[in-house]
Amino acid sequence: MVDVILGLQWGDEGKGKIVDYFAPNYDIIARFQGGPNAGHTLYVEGKKMVLHQIPSGIFHQNTINIIGNGVVLDPVTLKRECDAVAAHGIDVRKNLFISDRTNLIVPTHRALDKASELAKGESKIGSTLKGIGPAYMDKTGRNALRVGDMLNKTFTTQYIKLRLKHQKLLDNFHFIEDISAWEEEFFEALEFLKTLNVINCEYFINNQIKAGKKVLAEGAQGSMLDIDFGTFPFVTSSNTISAGVCTGLGVSPKQINEVMGVTKAYCTRVGGGPFPSELEDATGEELRKIGNEFGATTGRPRRCGWIDLVALRYACMINGVTQVIMTKADVLDAFQELQVCTAYNINGKKTEEVPYQMSGVKIDPVLQSLAGWNQDTTGMKKAEALPATMQEYIRFINSYIGAPVKYVSNGPGREQIVHL
Ligand code: GDP
Ligand code: IMO
Ligand code: MG
């Protein structure tokens, strides 16, 4: 049986905290897509940790953590993270397992990411520059190096061939950067990677499921950054939605049970691209300040706005969401009045559907006002204690999106969560 936790917006919904919270109920936590573009924040013994490559169950000693075939893996980031995790007494050789089919991010992927973004100029995606797009391009282009390959005698030859191909592309971009230091780090990190558990993951995970073990698949990014269903081309390069779990881990759709979708009580986006309910005013600034909305991977200020129910309902539909977890509700504590986006006005036409093309068109949000609760909710533990106006806000969202909000997170701490 596989449950899923994934983001319903443009990323940074608080997936790391939520996975860490639910981890004790599972035997295995598995990442199925994305790579070091992810930044999942959790608190371990009061200390902040940001995970990029390693699943958010790593701090639970008896939980198996898997990096699945759908992930793109940067060995340098992984090594750095393993060292940080070891400082907390966690032995990754015991509880971290990596699929031999996982694709590797090589230094020239990072250079290509940078070159491609520079070439796009004003219309750049706002990539995290971690090499994600180029690495997935090599996967679908059937050129990639995979984790299993590093044990082959031919690995260096394969690497040089790929590097040459990349060099030609970089020359086309007229992009010059000395990557020798990156390469040195990369080969050092590969030696480290060889000491970890590399497995034939689809057999491993299916055998575990057969033995009755419970798996939690951890999404990275968010549904609106999905390569097929997101705000293309301002998206990431993988399928971030629940369908990605099957191809990213090698499990059948029949194994998928609960799909838990995480949304903020408002909305943020980092990087370029459409964001209909964005607030480019003092209210947006206030959300950013109270919510401490700065990227966990790049430190960039996140764009802020009201919750977009059009996009949220769409995300629930394409993911088959069975329950919603609403995070950062406490960030709205200070507001007298809240707004929610219930439709889009595109070229004078009102719609409640997400159109195929959201960039290059002017989308005006149709906003509805709702009362704020205007009180401190961070210490609340029980559903009954939540202010009536917050319960009304949740009821409104439930009825619009057609999926129930089952948990409200009211602070970054592991224990700051209310079950409704
Ligand atoms: P992820 O990428 O989805 O894991 O989310 P990030 O870690 O990038 O960003 C979420 C941020 O919000 C982190 O700094 C979390 O510590 C913080 N956070 C998570 N849940 C809550 C919450 O309910 N309230 C507040 N105030 N902060 C939260
Ligand atoms: P987590 O897992 C927020 C955004 C980037 C950029 C676009 C493409 O922490 O929620 P990429 O590096 O993938 O080529 O960038 O996607 N992006 C994220 N935004 N949270 C993330 O991950 C993101 N990962 C990528 O800002 O707009
Ligand atoms: Mg994040």
CSV table of C-alpha atoms and ligand atoms in Angstrom, one decimal:
chain,number,residue,atom,x,y,z
A,1,MET,CA,0.0,0.0,0.0
A,2,VAL,CA,1.3,3.4,-1.0
A,3,ASP,CA,0.1,6.7,0.3
A,4,VAL,CA,1.2,10.0,-1.3
A,5,ILE,CA,2.0,13.4,0.1
A,6,LEU,CA,2.5,16.1,-2.6
A,7,GLY,CA,2.2,19.8,-3.2
A,8,LEU,CA,-0.9,21.3,-4.8
A,9,GLN,CA,0.4,24.7,-5.6
A,10,TRP,CA,3.8,26.0,-7.0
A,11,GLY,CA,5.9,24.3,-4.4
A,12,ASP,CA,7.1,25.1,-0.8
A,13,GLU,CA,3.7,24.2,0.6
A,14,GLY,CA,5.3,22.6,3.7
A,15,LYS,CA,5.7,19.1,2.4
A,16,GLY,CA,8.9,18.4,4.4
A,17,LYS,CA,7.2,19.2,7.7
A,18,ILE,CA,4.1,17.2,6.8
A,19,VAL,CA,6.1,14.1,5.7
A,20,ASP,CA,8.2,14.3,8.8
A,21,TYR,CA,5.0,14.4,10.9
A,22,PHE,CA,3.4,11.4,9.2
A,23,ALA,CA,6.7,9.4,8.9
A,24,PRO,CA,6.2,7.4,12.1
A,25,ASN,CA,3.1,5.8,10.5
A,26,TYR,CA,5.2,4.4,7.6
A,27,ASP,CA,8.0,1.9,7.1
A,28,ILE,CA,9.3,3.5,3.9
A,29,ILE,CA,9.5,7.1,2.7
A,30,ALA,CA,10.3,7.5,-1.0
A,31,ARG,CA,11.1,10.4,-3.3
A,32,PHE,CA,9.8,9.7,-6.8
A,33,GLN,CA,10.7,12.8,-8.9
A,34,GLY,CA,12.6,16.0,-8.9
A,35,GLY,CA,16.1,16.6,-7.5
A,36,PRO,CA,18.1,19.2,-5.6
A,37,ASN,CA,15.7,21.9,-6.9
A,38,ALA,CA,13.6,20.8,-3.9
A,39,GLY,CA,14.1,22.4,-0.5
A,40,HIS,CA,12.1,20.7,2.2
A,41,THR,CA,12.4,22.2,5.7
A,42,LEU,CA,11.9,20.3,8.9
A,43,TYR,CA,12.9,20.8,12.5
A,44,VAL,CA,15.0,18.2,14.3
A,45,GLU,CA,15.3,18.7,18.0
A,46,GLY,CA,14.5,22.3,17.4
A,47,LYS,CA,17.2,22.7,14.8
A,48,LYS,CA,16.2,23.7,11.2
A,49,MET,CA,17.2,21.2,8.5
A,50,VAL,CA,16.7,21.7,4.8
A,51,LEU,CA,16.7,18.5,2.7
A,52,HIS,CA,17.2,18.7,-1.1
A,53,GLN,CA,17.9,15.1,-2.2
A,54,ILE,CA,17.2,12.9,0.8
A,55,PRO,CA,13.6,12.0,1.7
A,56,SER,CA,12.1,13.7,4.8
A,57,GLY,CA,11.8,10.5,6.8
A,58,ILE,CA,15.6,10.3,7.3
A,59,PHE,CA,15.5,11.4,10.9
A,60,HIS,CA,13.4,8.5,11.9
A,61,GLN,CA,15.9,5.8,12.7
A,62,ASN,CA,13.7,2.8,11.8
A,63,THR,CA,12.3,4.3,8.6
A,64,ILE,CA,13.7,3.2,5.2
A,65,ASN,CA,14.3,6.2,2.9
A,66,ILE,CA,14.3,5.6,-0.9
A,67,ILE,CA,15.6,7.8,-3.7
A,68,GLY,CA,13.5,6.4,-6.6
A,69,ASN,CA,14.3,6.0,-10.3
A,70,GLY,CA,12.2,9.1,-11.2
A,71,VAL,CA,14.6,11.4,-9.3
A,72,VAL,CA,17.6,13.2,-10.8
A,73,LEU,CA,20.5,12.9,-8.3
A,74,ASP,CA,23.4,15.3,-7.8
A,75,PRO,CA,26.0,13.2,-5.9
A,76,VAL,CA,27.7,16.4,-4.6
A,77,THR,CA,24.5,17.6,-2.9
A,78,LEU,CA,23.7,14.1,-1.7
A,79,LYS,CA,27.2,13.8,0.0
A,80,ARG,CA,26.9,17.2,1.6
A,81,GLU,CA,23.4,16.3,2.9
A,82,CYS,CA,24.5,12.9,4.2
A,83,ASP,CA,27.3,14.6,6.2
A,84,ALA,CA,24.7,17.0,7.7
A,85,VAL,CA,22.4,14.2,8.6
A,86,ALA,CA,25.3,12.2,10.1
A,87,ALA,CA,25.8,15.1,12.6
A,88,HIS,CA,22.4,14.1,14.0
A,89,GLY,CA,23.5,10.5,14.6
A,90,ILE,CA,21.8,9.1,11.5
A,91,ASP,CA,23.7,6.4,9.6
A,92,VAL,CA,22.6,6.7,6.0
A,93,ARG,CA,24.2,3.4,5.2
A,94,LYS,CA,21.4,1.8,7.3
A,95,ASN,CA,18.3,3.8,6.3
A,96,LEU,CA,18.9,5.2,2.8
A,97,PHE,CA,18.5,3.2,-0.4
A,98,ILE,CA,19.0,4.5,-4.0
A,99,SER,CA,17.6,3.0,-7.2
A,100,ASP,CA,20.2,1.9,-9.7
A,101,ARG,CA,18.0,3.5,-12.4
A,102,THR,CA,18.2,7.0,-10.8
A,103,ASN,CA,19.6,9.5,-13.3
A,104,LEU,CA,22.7,11.4,-12.4
A,105,ILE,CA,23.1,15.2,-12.6
A,106,VAL,CA,26.7,15.9,-13.9
A,107,PRO,CA,28.5,19.3,-13.6
A,108,THR,CA,27.8,20.2,-17.3
A,109,HIS,CA,24.0,19.8,-16.6
A,110,ARG,CA,24.4,22.7,-14.1
A,111,ALA,CA,26.4,24.7,-16.6
A,112,LEU,CA,23.7,24.0,-19.3
A,113,ASP,CA,20.9,25.1,-17.0
A,114,LYS,CA,22.7,28.4,-16.4
A,115,ALA,CA,23.5,28.9,-20.1
A,116,SER,CA,19.9,28.2,-21.1
A,117,GLU,CA,18.5,30.6,-18.6
A,118,LEU,CA,20.9,33.3,-19.7
A,119,ALA,CA,20.0,32.8,-23.3
A,120,LYS,CA,16.3,33.2,-22.4
A,121,GLY,CA,16.9,36.7,-20.9
A,122,GLU,CA,13.7,38.3,-19.7
A,123,SER,CA,11.6,35.2,-20.4
A,124,LYS,CA,13.8,32.9,-18.2
A,125,ILE,CA,12.0,30.3,-16.2
A,126,GLY,CA,13.8,31.3,-12.9
A,127,SER,CA,15.3,27.8,-12.6
A,128,THR,CA,17.1,26.9,-9.4
A,129,LEU,CA,20.1,26.3,-11.6
A,130,LYS,CA,20.7,22.8,-10.2
A,131,GLY,CA,20.8,21.2,-13.6
A,132,ILE,CA,17.3,19.7,-13.5
A,133,GLY,CA,16.1,20.5,-17.0
A,134,PRO,CA,19.2,19.4,-18.8
A,135,ALA,CA,19.4,16.2,-16.7
A,136,TYR,CA,15.8,15.2,-17.6
A,137,MET,CA,16.5,16.1,-21.2
A,138,ASP,CA,19.3,13.6,-21.2
A,139,LYS,CA,16.9,11.0,-19.7
A,140,THR,CA,14.3,11.4,-22.4
A,141,GLY,CA,17.0,11.9,-25.0
A,142,ARG,CA,18.4,8.5,-23.9
A,143,ASN,CA,21.8,9.8,-23.2
A,144,ALA,CA,21.9,9.9,-19.4
A,145,LEU,CA,24.2,8.3,-16.9
A,146,ARG,CA,22.4,6.3,-14.2
A,147,VAL,CA,23.5,5.4,-10.7
A,148,GLY,CA,24.0,1.8,-11.7
A,149,ASP,CA,26.4,2.9,-14.4
A,150,MET,CA,29.0,4.2,-12.0
A,151,LEU,CA,30.0,0.6,-11.2
A,152,ASN,CA,30.7,-0.2,-14.9
A,153,LYS,CA,34.3,-0.1,-16.2
A,154,THR,CA,33.1,2.0,-19.1
A,155,PHE,CA,31.7,4.8,-16.8
A,156,THR,CA,34.5,7.3,-17.4
A,157,THR,CA,34.3,6.8,-21.2
A,158,GLN,CA,30.5,7.3,-21.0
A,159,TYR,CA,31.0,10.4,-18.9
A,160,ILE,CA,33.6,11.9,-21.4
A,161,LYS,CA,31.2,11.2,-24.3
A,162,LEU,CA,28.4,13.0,-22.5
A,163,ARG,CA,30.6,15.9,-21.5
A,164,LEU,CA,31.7,16.4,-25.1
A,165,LYS,CA,28.1,16.5,-26.2
A,166,HIS,CA,27.4,19.0,-23.6
A,167,GLN,CA,30.4,21.1,-24.5
A,168,LYS,CA,29.1,21.4,-28.0
A,169,LEU,CA,25.8,22.7,-26.7
A,170,LEU,CA,27.6,25.1,-24.3
A,171,ASP,CA,29.7,26.4,-27.3
A,172,ASN,CA,26.4,27.0,-29.1
A,173,PHE,CA,25.3,29.2,-26.2
A,174,HIS,CA,28.7,30.9,-26.3
A,175,PHE,CA,28.9,30.0,-22.6
A,176,ILE,CA,32.3,29.7,-21.0
A,177,GLU,CA,32.8,28.6,-17.4
A,178,ASP,CA,35.6,26.6,-15.8
A,179,ILE,CA,33.9,23.5,-14.4
A,180,SER,CA,37.0,21.7,-13.2
A,181,ALA,CA,36.3,22.4,-9.5
A,182,TRP,CA,32.8,21.0,-10.0
A,183,GLU,CA,34.2,18.0,-11.7
A,184,GLU,CA,36.6,17.2,-8.9
A,185,GLU,CA,33.8,17.5,-6.4
A,186,PHE,CA,31.6,15.3,-8.6
A,187,PHE,CA,34.1,12.4,-8.8
A,188,GLU,CA,34.8,12.6,-5.1
A,189,ALA,CA,31.1,12.4,-4.4
A,190,LEU,CA,30.7,9.5,-6.7
A,191,GLU,CA,33.2,7.5,-4.6
A,192,PHE,CA,31.0,8.3,-1.6
A,193,LEU,CA,27.9,7.3,-3.5
A,194,LYS,CA,29.5,3.9,-4.2
A,195,THR,CA,29.5,3.2,-0.5
A,196,LEU,CA,25.7,3.7,-0.1
A,197,ASN,CA,23.0,1.1,-0.7
A,198,VAL,CA,22.2,1.0,-4.4
A,199,ILE,CA,19.3,-1.4,-5.1
A,200,ASN,CA,17.1,-2.8,-7.8
A,201,CYS,CA,14.4,-0.6,-6.4
A,202,GLU,CA,11.2,-1.8,-8.1
A,203,TYR,CA,11.7,-5.4,-6.8
A,204,PHE,CA,12.7,-4.1,-3.4
A,205,ILE,CA,9.7,-1.8,-3.0
A,206,ASN,CA,7.2,-4.3,-4.4
A,207,ASN,CA,8.5,-7.0,-2.1
A,208,GLN,CA,8.2,-4.7,0.8
A,209,ILE,CA,4.6,-3.9,-0.2
A,210,LYS,CA,3.8,-7.6,-0.5
A,211,ALA,CA,5.2,-8.1,3.0
A,212,GLY,CA,2.6,-5.6,4.2
A,213,LYS,CA,4.9,-2.6,4.7
A,214,LYS,CA,3.5,0.9,4.4
A,215,VAL,CA,5.1,3.3,1.9
A,216,LEU,CA,4.7,7.0,1.8
A,217,ALA,CA,5.7,8.7,-1.5
A,218,GLU,CA,7.0,12.3,-1.0
A,219,GLY,CA,6.4,14.7,-3.8
A,220,ALA,CA,8.8,17.6,-4.6
A,221,GLN,CA,7.8,20.9,-6.3
A,222,GLY,CA,4.0,21.3,-6.7
A,223,SER,CA,1.2,20.3,-9.1
A,224,MET,CA,1.2,23.6,-10.9
A,225,LEU,CA,4.9,23.1,-11.7
A,226,ASP,CA,4.2,19.7,-13.3
A,227,ILE,CA,5.7,19.4,-16.8
A,228,ASP,CA,2.4,18.4,-18.4
A,229,PHE,CA,-0.2,20.1,-16.3
A,230,GLY,CA,1.6,23.1,-14.8
A,231,THR,CA,1.9,26.6,-16.1
A,232,PHE,CA,4.1,25.6,-19.0
A,233,PRO,CA,6.8,26.6,-19.9
A,234,PHE,CA,7.2,28.0,-16.4
A,235,VAL,CA,7.4,24.5,-14.8
A,236,THR,CA,9.9,22.0,-13.7
A,237,SER,CA,10.9,19.0,-15.8
A,238,SER,CA,9.2,16.1,-14.1
A,239,ASN,CA,5.7,14.9,-13.4
A,240,THR,CA,5.1,16.2,-9.9
A,241,ILE,CA,1.5,14.8,-9.7
A,242,SER,CA,0.4,11.5,-8.2
A,243,ALA,CA,0.7,9.7,-11.6
A,244,GLY,CA,4.5,10.3,-11.2
A,245,VAL,CA,4.6,8.0,-8.2
A,246,CYS,CA,4.1,4.9,-10.4
A,247,THR,CA,6.7,5.7,-13.0
A,248,GLY,CA,9.1,7.2,-10.4
A,249,LEU,CA,9.1,4.2,-8.1
A,250,GLY,CA,7.9,1.3,-10.2
A,251,VAL,CA,4.7,0.6,-8.4
A,252,SER,CA,1.3,-0.1,-10.0
A,253,PRO,CA,-1.5,2.4,-9.9
A,254,LYS,CA,-3.5,-0.2,-8.0
A,255,GLN,CA,-1.2,0.2,-5.0
A,256,ILE,CA,-2.0,3.9,-4.6
A,257,ASN,CA,-4.2,4.5,-1.6
A,258,GLU,CA,-4.5,8.0,0.1
A,259,VAL,CA,-3.3,11.0,-1.9
A,260,MET,CA,-2.7,13.8,0.6
A,261,GLY,CA,-2.4,17.2,-1.0
A,262,VAL,CA,-0.6,20.0,0.8
A,263,THR,CA,-1.6,23.6,0.2
A,264,LYS,CA,-0.8,26.8,2.0
A,265,ALA,CA,-3.7,28.8,3.4
A,266,TYR,CA,-2.6,31.4,0.9
A,267,CYS,CA,-0.3,31.0,-2.1
A,268,THR,CA,3.3,31.6,-3.1
A,269,ARG,CA,5.5,31.0,-6.2
A,270,VAL,CA,9.2,31.4,-6.6
A,271,GLY,CA,10.7,32.1,-10.1
A,272,GLY,CA,8.9,33.3,-13.2
A,273,GLY,CA,5.5,32.5,-14.6
A,274,PRO,CA,1.8,33.2,-14.2
A,275,PHE,CA,0.3,33.7,-10.8
A,276,PRO,CA,-3.2,35.1,-11.1
A,277,SER,CA,-3.8,35.8,-7.5
A,278,GLU,CA,-0.4,37.4,-6.8
A,279,LEU,CA,-0.4,40.5,-4.6
A,280,GLU,CA,2.3,43.0,-5.7
A,281,ASP,CA,1.3,45.4,-2.9
A,282,ALA,CA,1.7,45.9,0.9
A,283,THR,CA,-0.5,42.9,1.6
A,284,GLY,CA,1.8,40.7,-0.5
A,285,GLU,CA,4.7,42.1,1.4
A,286,GLU,CA,3.0,41.4,4.7
A,287,LEU,CA,2.4,37.8,3.7
A,288,ARG,CA,6.1,37.4,2.8
A,289,LYS,CA,7.2,39.0,6.0
A,290,ILE,CA,5.0,37.0,8.4
A,291,GLY,CA,5.3,33.8,6.4
A,292,ASN,CA,9.1,34.2,6.1
A,293,GLU,CA,8.6,33.5,2.4
A,294,PHE,CA,12.2,33.1,1.1
A,295,GLY,CA,13.3,30.1,-0.9
A,296,ALA,CA,14.7,27.2,1.0
A,297,THR,CA,17.0,26.3,-1.9
A,298,THR,CA,18.0,29.6,-3.4
A,299,GLY,CA,17.0,32.2,-0.8
A,300,ARG,CA,15.0,34.2,-3.3
A,301,PRO,CA,12.0,36.1,-2.0
A,302,ARG,CA,8.8,34.2,-2.9
A,303,ARG,CA,6.0,35.9,-4.7
A,304,CYS,CA,2.8,35.9,-2.4
A,305,GLY,CA,-0.9,36.1,-3.0
A,306,TRP,CA,-4.3,34.9,-1.9
A,307,ILE,CA,-5.2,31.2,-2.2
A,308,ASP,CA,-6.2,30.3,-5.8
A,309,LEU,CA,-9.1,27.9,-5.6
A,310,VAL,CA,-9.3,27.5,-9.4
A,311,ALA,CA,-5.8,26.1,-9.5
A,312,LEU,CA,-6.4,24.2,-6.2
A,313,ARG,CA,-9.5,22.4,-7.5
A,314,TYR,CA,-7.7,21.5,-10.7
A,315,ALA,CA,-4.8,20.1,-8.7
A,316,CYS,CA,-7.1,18.0,-6.6
A,317,MET,CA,-8.7,16.7,-9.8
A,318,ILE,CA,-5.6,15.6,-11.6
A,319,ASN,CA,-4.0,14.1,-8.4
A,320,GLY,CA,-7.1,12.3,-7.2
A,321,VAL,CA,-6.6,14.0,-3.8
A,322,THR,CA,-8.4,12.2,-1.0
A,323,GLN,CA,-7.5,14.7,1.8
A,324,VAL,CA,-6.1,18.1,2.0
A,325,ILE,CA,-3.6,19.4,4.5
A,326,MET,CA,-3.6,23.2,4.9
A,327,THR,CA,-0.3,24.7,6.1
A,328,LYS,CA,0.7,28.1,7.4
A,329,ALA,CA,-2.8,29.0,8.5
A,330,ASP,CA,-1.2,30.9,11.3
A,331,VAL,CA,0.4,33.3,8.8
A,332,LEU,CA,-3.2,34.6,8.2
A,333,ASP,CA,-3.7,35.2,12.0
A,334,ALA,CA,-3.0,39.0,11.6
A,335,PHE,CA,-5.5,39.7,8.8
A,336,GLN,CA,-8.9,41.2,9.4
A,337,GLU,CA,-10.2,40.3,6.0
A,338,LEU,CA,-9.1,37.5,3.6
A,339,GLN,CA,-9.7,36.9,-0.1
A,340,VAL,CA,-9.9,33.8,-2.2
A,341,CYS,CA,-9.7,33.5,-5.9
A,342,THR,CA,-12.8,31.7,-7.3
A,343,ALA,CA,-12.5,32.4,-11.0
A,344,TYR,CA,-10.3,33.9,-13.7
A,345,ASN,CA,-11.3,36.7,-16.1
A,346,ILE,CA,-9.4,36.1,-19.3
A,347,ASN,CA,-9.9,38.6,-22.1
A,348,GLY,CA,-13.3,39.6,-20.5
A,349,LYS,CA,-14.4,36.0,-20.2
A,350,LYS,CA,-15.0,34.4,-16.8
A,351,THR,CA,-13.9,30.9,-16.3
A,352,GLU,CA,-13.5,28.5,-13.4
A,353,GLU,CA,-11.1,26.2,-15.4
A,354,VAL,CA,-7.4,26.3,-15.7
A,355,PRO,CA,-6.6,27.1,-19.3
A,356,TYR,CA,-3.9,25.2,-21.3
A,357,GLN,CA,-1.9,28.4,-21.7
A,358,MET,CA,-1.6,30.8,-18.8
A,359,SER,CA,1.5,32.7,-19.8
A,360,GLY,CA,1.3,35.5,-22.4
A,361,VAL,CA,-2.4,36.2,-21.5
A,362,LYS,CA,-3.8,38.6,-19.0
A,363,ILE,CA,-5.6,36.8,-16.2
A,364,ASP,CA,-7.5,38.8,-13.7
A,365,PRO,CA,-8.5,37.0,-10.6
A,366,VAL,CA,-12.2,37.1,-9.4
A,367,LEU,CA,-11.8,37.5,-5.7
A,368,GLN,CA,-14.3,36.8,-2.9
A,369,SER,CA,-13.8,38.3,0.5
A,370,LEU,CA,-14.1,36.2,3.7
A,371,ALA,CA,-13.7,37.3,7.3
A,372,GLY,CA,-10.3,36.8,9.0
A,373,TRP,CA,-10.0,35.4,12.5
A,374,ASN,CA,-7.5,38.0,13.7
A,375,GLN,CA,-6.2,36.1,16.7
A,376,ASP,CA,-3.2,33.9,17.5
A,377,THR,CA,-3.8,30.3,16.6
A,378,THR,CA,-0.3,28.9,16.9
A,379,GLY,CA,-0.8,27.2,20.2
A,380,MET,CA,-4.2,25.5,19.3
A,381,LYS,CA,-4.2,21.7,19.3
A,382,LYS,CA,-7.9,20.8,18.9
A,383,ALA,CA,-10.3,21.4,16.0
A,384,GLU,CA,-13.0,22.8,18.4
A,385,ALA,CA,-10.5,25.4,19.5
A,386,LEU,CA,-10.0,26.9,16.1
A,387,PRO,CA,-11.8,30.2,15.6
A,388,ALA,CA,-15.3,30.0,13.9
A,389,THR,CA,-14.1,32.3,11.1
A,390,MET,CA,-11.2,29.9,10.3
A,391,GLN,CA,-13.6,27.0,10.3
A,392,GLU,CA,-15.8,29.0,7.9
A,393,TYR,CA,-12.8,29.7,5.7
A,394,ILE,CA,-12.0,26.0,5.6
A,395,ARG,CA,-15.7,25.1,4.9
A,396,PHE,CA,-15.7,27.5,1.9
A,397,ILE,CA,-12.6,25.9,0.5
A,398,ASN,CA,-13.8,22.3,1.1
A,399,SER,CA,-17.0,23.1,-0.8
A,400,TYR,CA,-15.2,24.8,-3.7
A,401,ILE,CA,-12.5,22.2,-4.3
A,402,GLY,CA,-14.6,19.1,-3.5
A,403,ALA,CA,-12.0,17.6,-1.3
A,404,PRO,CA,-11.9,17.7,2.5
A,405,VAL,CA,-9.3,19.7,4.5
A,406,LYS,CA,-8.4,17.2,7.2
A,407,TYR,CA,-5.4,18.8,8.9
A,408,VAL,CA,-4.5,22.4,9.6
A,409,SER,CA,-0.8,23.2,10.3
A,410,ASN,CA,-0.4,26.3,12.6
A,411,GLY,CA,3.3,26.7,12.9
A,412,PRO,CA,6.6,25.2,11.6
A,413,GLY,CA,7.0,22.8,14.6
A,414,ARG,CA,6.3,19.1,14.2
A,415,GLU,CA,3.6,19.2,16.9
A,416,GLN,CA,1.9,22.3,15.5
A,417,ILE,CA,-0.8,20.6,13.5
A,418,VAL,CA,-4.6,20.2,14.2
A,419,HIS,CA,-6.6,17.1,13.0
A,420,LEU,CA,-10.1,18.2,12.0
B,1,GDP,P1,8.4,22.3,1.1
B,1,GDP,O1,9.4,22.6,0.0
B,1,GDP,O2,7.0,22.0,0.6
B,1,GDP,O3,8.9,21.2,2.0
B,1,GDP,O4,8.3,23.7,1.9
B,1,GDP,P2,9.5,24.6,2.4
B,1,GDP,O5,10.3,23.9,3.4
B,1,GDP,O6,10.3,25.0,1.2
B,1,GDP,O7,8.8,25.9,2.9
B,1,GDP,C1,7.8,25.8,3.9
B,1,GDP,C2,8.3,26.8,5.0
B,1,GDP,O8,7.2,27.0,5.9
B,1,GDP,C3,9.4,26.2,5.9
B,1,GDP,O9,10.2,27.3,6.3
B,1,GDP,C4,8.6,25.6,7.0
B,1,GDP,O10,9.4,25.5,8.2
B,1,GDP,C5,7.5,26.5,7.2
B,1,GDP,N1,6.2,25.9,7.7
B,1,GDP,C6,5.7,24.7,7.4
B,1,GDP,N2,4.4,24.6,7.9
B,1,GDP,C7,4.2,25.8,8.6
B,1,GDP,C8,3.1,26.3,9.3
B,1,GDP,O11,2.1,25.7,9.4
B,1,GDP,N3,3.2,27.6,9.8
B,1,GDP,C9,4.3,28.3,9.6
B,1,GDP,N4,4.4,29.6,10.1
B,1,GDP,N5,5.4,27.9,8.9
B,1,GDP,C10,5.3,26.6,8.4
B,2,IMO,P1,10.0,22.2,-3.3
B,2,IMO,O1,10.2,20.7,-3.4
B,2,IMO,C1,9.3,26.0,-5.4
B,2,IMO,C2,10.6,26.3,-9.5
B,2,IMO,C3,11.8,27.2,-9.8
B,2,IMO,C4,11.5,27.6,-11.2
B,2,IMO,C5,10.9,26.3,-11.9
B,2,IMO,C6,11.9,25.5,-12.6
B,2,IMO,O2,10.9,22.9,-2.3
B,2,IMO,O3,8.6,22.6,-3.2
B,2,IMO,P2,14.0,24.0,-12.0
B,2,IMO,O4,15.1,24.2,-11.1
B,2,IMO,O5,13.1,22.8,-11.5
B,2,IMO,O6,14.3,23.9,-13.4
B,2,IMO,O7,13.0,25.3,-11.8
B,2,IMO,O8,10.4,25.6,-10.7
B,2,IMO,N1,10.9,25.3,-8.5
B,2,IMO,C7,10.4,25.3,-7.3
B,2,IMO,N2,9.7,26.2,-6.6
B,2,IMO,N3,9.7,24.9,-4.7
B,2,IMO,C8,10.4,23.9,-5.3
B,2,IMO,O9,10.6,22.7,-4.7
B,2,IMO,C9,10.8,24.1,-6.6
B,2,IMO,N4,11.6,23.4,-7.5
B,2,IMO,C10,11.6,24.1,-8.6
B,2,IMO,O10,11.8,28.3,-9.0
B,2,IMO,O11,10.4,28.6,-11.3
B,3,MG,MG,10.7,24.0,-0.7
